[in-house]
Amino acid sequence: MTDGINISTAELTMNEPDDRNRLDVTVQGLIHTGMDRPDGPLKVSGRATYAHEDQPAGMMTGVLVRAPVAGGQITGLNAEAVRKLDGVRDVFHGKTFLRNPAQGTANEAPVQPDGKISYIGQPVALVVADTFEQARHAAHMIELQITPEDAVTDLDVAEIETPKDKQSSQGDLDAALSDAAYTVDETYRTSGHSSSAMEPHAAIAQWDGGKLTLRGSYQMLKYNVNELADALGVDAENVHILAPYVGGGFGSKLGISHEAVAAAHAARELGAPVAVVLSRQQVLEATMRRSETVQHIKLAADADGRMTGIGHDSTVSQLLDESFAEPVSQATPFLYRGENREIGMHIKRINRMCAGSVRAPGEAVGITALEIAMDELADVSGIDPVELRKRNIPEVDPSDGREFSSHKLAEALDDGAKTFGWADREAGKTDGEWLIGYGMSSATRVNMLGESHARVTLNEDGSLLVETDMTDIGTGTYAILTQIAGEMLGVPADRVTVRLGDSSLPKAAGSGGSWGAASSGGSVFVACEALRKKIAETMGVEERDLTLQDGVATTNNRRADLPEFTKNGPFTVEGTINKGDTQTDRRQATFGAFFAEVGVNSVTGETRVRRMHGSFAAGRILNAKTARSQCLGGMTFGIGMALTEELMFDKRDGHLVNNDLAEYHVPVNLDVPQLTVNFVQERDPWANPMQAKGIGELGICGAGASIINAIYDACGVRVRDLPATMDKILPGLPDM
Amino acid sequence: MKQFDYIRASANSDVTRTPDATIIAGGTNLLDLMKLEVMTPDKLVDISRLDLKQITPTRDGGLRIGALVTNSDLAADMTVREDYAALSSALLAGASGQLRNKATTGGNLLQRTRCYYFYDTDQPCNKREPGSGCGAMEGANRLHAILGVTDKCIASHPSDMAVAMQMLGAEIEIEGTDGASRTVPLSEFYLIPTDPAVETVLQSGELITAVTLPAPAEGNQTYRKVRDRASYAFAMASVAARIEVSEGKITQAAIACGGIGSMPWRDPAVEEALVGQEPSATLFSKAADILVADAAPKDGNAFKVPLARRTLIATLKELTGVQQ
């Protein structure tokens, strides 16, 4: 450290739109480029240390024990016998263990049920041994004594709650339906989904005195610290979480999970580092699922296809006492016009693993069903599906009259249709046994900003250091923060270092809800803008008259290398961005359009996607490559949702039947054809000073509908119960 | 995984003299099952270093495939590709590249079912734990068999390779505890699950040393697999078929099906219905009816009845050039 260190703060609350478009004026040329991830070489060469890879000496391994029944109370277990097995150090169970992972931004421990079982697969005990193999076998040898309790394992008999605050109504939907020229009134079902990130949930806990260091795989460290501390009954200041690399999250790692609490508890008791990694089966059985949904959708339209009413009534499921409910109809209020509306939401209570965030909670399934219904409306009205949607784009948010911050759905529809060749699609096309069909759908996702802090240091050598507890869950955070800082301060990317995933660093919003780039990037922007002001001040000019490029500051009559400004030590600014009035003054959302070509096999009912395109508008695109990758990933999720992914439960006892990746079918390479992605030029001044919006989830929001709609076009079978596996197509195919 | 003793066999007799040991070759299935403690052998005998890796011609013009020939090597063998194309296709339709590089011919024949209940040790399964019941019977049974099932077990056999071999009329060379070899036709190798834990005629201490294929037969052959995703999924239905047409009549027919049976399913009545007849959509439909005549579907796998029918009809059309 240098004596002359100079630290200050800068803060922005987004109360006003920012249409200065600063990143269009800066000249470093980093922003928006498809810059490679700085962490890429580490990842592809195995040097990036994921949670279970940074192993301290003397580490022991714990394996969690699964509850075998959906309801009951554990009264004892054969710990004495198991402790005698080879290598076993101890057996833990009881009140520290979580019932389920914390929901996103919970900021406190989830239920710790002290041996009460709420679902099959609930981790109820931990066996720690010297080696993984010993621990795994010993965990298998655990015999639980359980007093059975009633459990609801069949959705058909589950009780239904109808929360008052989740119902809304405008106008008279029934009248609109009876007056309408065209209507749709159908029920759609989507299956439960699992994120199943490539890196399973993993933690290594190590205590030093009363201080815990936990290497984990989590998305939102500032909340995770509090959740973990609360679960362990210690002060948050004694909990330090490291998550420099996270191998996928998709919502499943928003909150602290079983492995972290179990590892920390065991490490504290044993006085040694303990690692706990969930098996793939445990990931599927004990981390967050996306609830299955039943969605009753009603659409009313006049003779021109202009919508006069929308009804969207959804039923989801959840464990008892959990408040999260898949917000299925979150975007229904603003996507299309129609003055008569009814939004309903019901929750069935069931003894299954906790329902929580899985990539784009709400829109992922809600827009998918709505967009199948829109295709049905296009079909009955005879209006082209793209045109139908364009006719129904509202001027303002129809639910509350708010203006949109920026709205590029029409542009995305046009761009997508043009790129895909929508107008040239051929009806009744075949390719051997394959019936070819085309479908499209709109995309939308709400846009958010969360309080975020980041520290940016201009070092004495002119290099930059960016520090925040923000995570990179494979999304490209290292890349975009490098780009934002380098762009703002005129520093080449290889002179910018970004440190992430350490809870001792300034607290970011975390990765989730597509808000990570805007929020953490916003705080870096704010800090950088303050640094620019300091440089301008030193040069005696206004900040806007300052040009920074390749480590050189230039004004009208002066040039200076950046190190000239840090002769007395580095400059550090901690930047803060807060959400403000712009979040509520305008309806903020991202939009897009999907286009798919599928083949349906006329013999077997197998569906394969042949090509798929997405056009998206998400404000300024910070990194063209990582943003595109997000969209490709979202569209791939969409293929899975449409065709293969389904959590299957045995309704007799409630257990998850397909608890591995052999039988929970995520799309494999051969299921994913060449996908193409375009971005529609957009700047959203209401979002943040970068005019960028969230892109991490938009690619899944409605994607599956384009495939389902293409299946209908191909073979005339309208699948309303996803996924569209062959057994649902077969009955509609011609006899053989 | 339960601790186990490990023996590395350097001669076939090391295997046949330790009948209490479980044989491991590629381990692509056994290791998974051991990790889950679905299988808990006390002793493993590793045969991967035995000299069973050759593919050689037989005296009667057929092919002898060593038990340790990997699925990848077998699929890529030029003789297999040219003369037993259905087998090559079937191998390539199975698992993934990495698994095929490890999985062996003998091991593939002996791979266990993918029944969800077999894999979950907290669930009843007559195959894993005789007498405990069958969870699949009234539970999730989308994957399950519709043919060759009993009231004890409806598990389906997962192999693609074995379906093609069944169609090709393969025989299995088995070395016994006395060092003598016996040969069992593949059609007699698997057992109907009256005792679901006993899946084949293989006895303790016996070692599969090779699979022999008869001399290449006339006609067109193919392997068609129907599955939920384009790769890395087990067959919902599959058909391996060879059809020879001469002077407008079917003169030879060999058909085996996967995904629908408790074993690689070959029904001579289906073949008999075809031979001597003029190929036509009507004929194929009749043959397909025979295939599923004794089907015993459950709620989750009822779609396999029309699926198997349709897949067989389409495969026969493809092989004979019948349109519509």
Coordinates of C-alpha atoms in Angstrom, one line a residue, chain A residues 96-285:
Chain A
T96 CA -28.6 -26.8 12.3
F97 CA -29.7 -28.5 9.0
L98 CA -31.8 -26.5 6.6
R99 CA -35.1 -27.7 5.3
N100 CA -34.3 -26.1 1.9
P101 CA -32.0 -23.5 0.4
A102 CA -32.6 -19.8 1.0
Q103 CA -34.7 -18.0 -1.5
G104 CA -32.9 -15.2 -3.5
T105 CA -32.3 -12.1 -1.4
A106 CA -33.8 -13.8 1.7
N107 CA -30.9 -12.4 3.8
E108 CA -31.8 -14.8 6.7
A109 CA -31.6 -18.5 7.2
P110 CA -34.3 -20.7 5.8
V111 CA -36.3 -23.0 8.0
Q112 CA -34.2 -25.2 10.2
P113 CA -36.7 -27.9 11.0
D114 CA -34.7 -29.9 13.6
G115 CA -35.4 -33.3 12.1
K116 CA -38.8 -32.6 10.7
I117 CA -39.0 -34.0 7.2
S118 CA -41.0 -32.2 4.5
Y119 CA -40.0 -33.9 1.3
I120 CA -38.1 -37.0 0.1
G121 CA -34.5 -36.0 -0.6
Q122 CA -34.3 -33.4 2.2
P123 CA -30.8 -33.6 3.6
V124 CA -31.3 -34.5 7.2
A125 CA -27.8 -35.6 8.4
L126 CA -24.2 -35.4 7.4
V127 CA -21.5 -38.1 7.7
V128 CA -17.9 -36.8 7.7
A129 CA -15.0 -39.1 6.9
D130 CA -11.4 -38.9 5.8
T131 CA -12.3 -39.6 2.2
F132 CA -15.3 -39.1 0.0
E133 CA -15.7 -42.8 -0.7
Q134 CA -15.8 -43.6 3.1
A135 CA -18.3 -40.8 3.7
R136 CA -20.5 -41.8 0.9
H137 CA -20.7 -45.4 2.0
A138 CA -21.2 -44.4 5.6
A139 CA -24.0 -42.0 4.6
H140 CA -25.7 -44.9 2.8
M141 CA -25.4 -47.0 6.0
I142 CA -27.4 -44.4 8.1
E143 CA -30.7 -45.8 9.3
L144 CA -33.1 -43.1 10.3
Q145 CA -35.8 -43.7 12.9
I146 CA -38.7 -41.7 11.7
T147 CA -42.2 -41.1 13.1
P148 CA -44.2 -40.8 10.0
E149 CA -46.4 -37.7 9.5
D150 CA -49.0 -36.9 6.9
A151 CA -47.7 -35.6 3.6
V152 CA -49.4 -34.3 0.5
T153 CA -47.7 -36.0 -2.5
D154 CA -50.4 -35.8 -5.1
L155 CA -51.1 -32.4 -6.6
D156 CA -54.6 -33.5 -7.5
V157 CA -55.6 -33.6 -3.8
A158 CA -53.4 -30.7 -2.5
E159 CA -55.0 -27.7 -0.9
I160 CA -55.2 -24.5 -2.8
E161 CA -54.4 -21.1 -1.5
T162 CA -55.4 -18.0 -3.3
P163 CA -53.4 -15.1 -2.0
K164 CA -55.5 -11.9 -2.1
D165 CA -52.6 -9.7 -3.1
K166 CA -51.9 -11.8 -6.2
Q167 CA -55.3 -11.4 -7.8
S168 CA -56.2 -8.4 -9.9
S169 CA -58.9 -7.4 -12.3
Q170 CA -59.7 -4.6 -14.6
G171 CA -62.8 -4.0 -16.7
D172 CA -65.0 -6.9 -17.5
L173 CA -63.3 -9.8 -19.1
D174 CA -66.4 -12.0 -19.4
A175 CA -68.1 -9.2 -21.4
A176 CA -65.0 -8.7 -23.5
L177 CA -65.0 -12.5 -24.3
S178 CA -68.6 -12.6 -25.2
D179 CA -68.3 -9.5 -27.4
A180 CA -65.1 -10.6 -29.1
A181 CA -64.8 -11.6 -32.7
Y182 CA -62.1 -14.1 -31.7
T183 CA -61.4 -15.8 -28.5
V184 CA -59.0 -18.3 -27.0
D185 CA -59.9 -20.1 -23.7
E186 CA -57.4 -22.9 -23.0
T187 CA -55.4 -24.4 -20.2
Y188 CA -51.7 -24.9 -20.5
R189 CA -49.3 -26.9 -18.4
T190 CA -45.6 -26.6 -17.9
S191 CA -43.5 -29.1 -16.1
G192 CA -41.2 -28.7 -13.1
H193 CA -37.7 -27.8 -14.1
S194 CA -34.3 -28.1 -12.4
S195 CA -31.4 -25.7 -13.1
S196 CA -28.9 -28.5 -12.7
A197 CA -25.9 -26.2 -13.2
M198 CA -22.8 -28.0 -14.4
E199 CA -21.0 -27.3 -11.1
P200 CA -23.0 -29.0 -8.4
H201 CA -23.6 -27.1 -5.1
A202 CA -20.3 -27.3 -3.2
A203 CA -18.7 -25.8 -0.1
I204 CA -15.5 -26.1 1.8
A205 CA -15.7 -24.7 5.3
Q206 CA -12.7 -23.7 7.4
W207 CA -12.8 -22.0 10.9
D208 CA -10.0 -20.0 12.3
G209 CA -10.9 -19.3 15.8
G210 CA -14.4 -17.9 15.6
K211 CA -14.1 -16.9 12.0
L212 CA -15.4 -18.9 9.1
T213 CA -14.1 -19.0 5.6
L214 CA -16.4 -20.7 3.2
R215 CA -15.5 -21.5 -0.4
G216 CA -18.8 -21.9 -2.0
S217 CA -20.8 -21.7 -5.2
Y218 CA -23.3 -18.9 -4.7
Q219 CA -24.7 -16.0 -6.7
M220 CA -25.4 -13.2 -4.1
L221 CA -22.7 -13.1 -1.5
K222 CA -23.9 -10.1 0.6
Y223 CA -27.1 -12.0 1.3
N224 CA -25.4 -15.4 1.5
V225 CA -23.1 -14.1 4.3
N226 CA -26.1 -13.1 6.4
E227 CA -28.0 -16.3 5.6
L228 CA -25.1 -18.5 6.6
A229 CA -24.3 -16.5 9.7
D230 CA -28.0 -16.7 10.8
A231 CA -28.1 -20.4 10.2
L232 CA -25.0 -21.0 12.2
G233 CA -25.9 -18.5 15.0
V234 CA -22.8 -16.4 14.5
D235 CA -22.2 -12.7 13.6
A236 CA -22.1 -12.0 10.0
E237 CA -18.8 -10.2 10.4
N238 CA -17.3 -13.6 11.3
V239 CA -18.4 -15.1 8.0
H240 CA -16.2 -14.8 4.9
I241 CA -17.4 -16.3 1.6
L242 CA -15.2 -16.9 -1.4
A243 CA -16.8 -17.7 -4.7
P244 CA -14.4 -16.4 -7.4
Y245 CA -15.8 -18.8 -10.0
V246 CA -19.3 -20.3 -10.1
G247 CA -20.1 -23.0 -12.6
G248 CA -23.6 -21.9 -13.4
G249 CA -26.4 -20.8 -11.1
F250 CA -29.6 -20.1 -12.9
G251 CA -31.2 -19.2 -9.6
S252 CA -30.3 -22.4 -7.9
K253 CA -27.4 -20.7 -6.0
L254 CA -29.1 -17.4 -5.1
G255 CA -29.4 -18.4 -1.5
I256 CA -27.3 -20.4 0.9
S257 CA -27.9 -24.1 0.6
H258 CA -27.6 -27.3 2.6
E259 CA -23.9 -28.0 1.8
A260 CA -22.7 -24.7 3.2
V261 CA -24.5 -24.9 6.5
A262 CA -23.7 -28.6 6.9
A263 CA -20.0 -28.1 6.0
A264 CA -19.6 -25.1 8.3
H265 CA -21.4 -26.9 11.2
A266 CA -19.3 -30.0 10.9
A267 CA -16.0 -28.0 10.5
R268 CA -16.8 -26.1 13.6
E269 CA -17.5 -29.3 15.6
L270 CA -14.5 -31.2 14.2
G271 CA -12.0 -28.4 14.2
A272 CA -10.9 -29.2 10.7
P273 CA -11.9 -28.1 7.2
V274 CA -14.8 -30.0 5.8
A275 CA -16.0 -30.2 2.2
V276 CA -19.6 -31.0 1.2
V277 CA -20.5 -31.4 -2.4
L278 CA -24.0 -32.4 -3.5
S279 CA -24.3 -35.3 -5.8
R280 CA -26.2 -34.8 -9.0
Q281 CA -29.1 -36.6 -7.4
Q282 CA -29.0 -34.3 -4.4
V283 CA -28.9 -31.3 -6.7
L284 CA -32.1 -32.4 -8.3
E285 CA -33.8 -33.6 -5.1

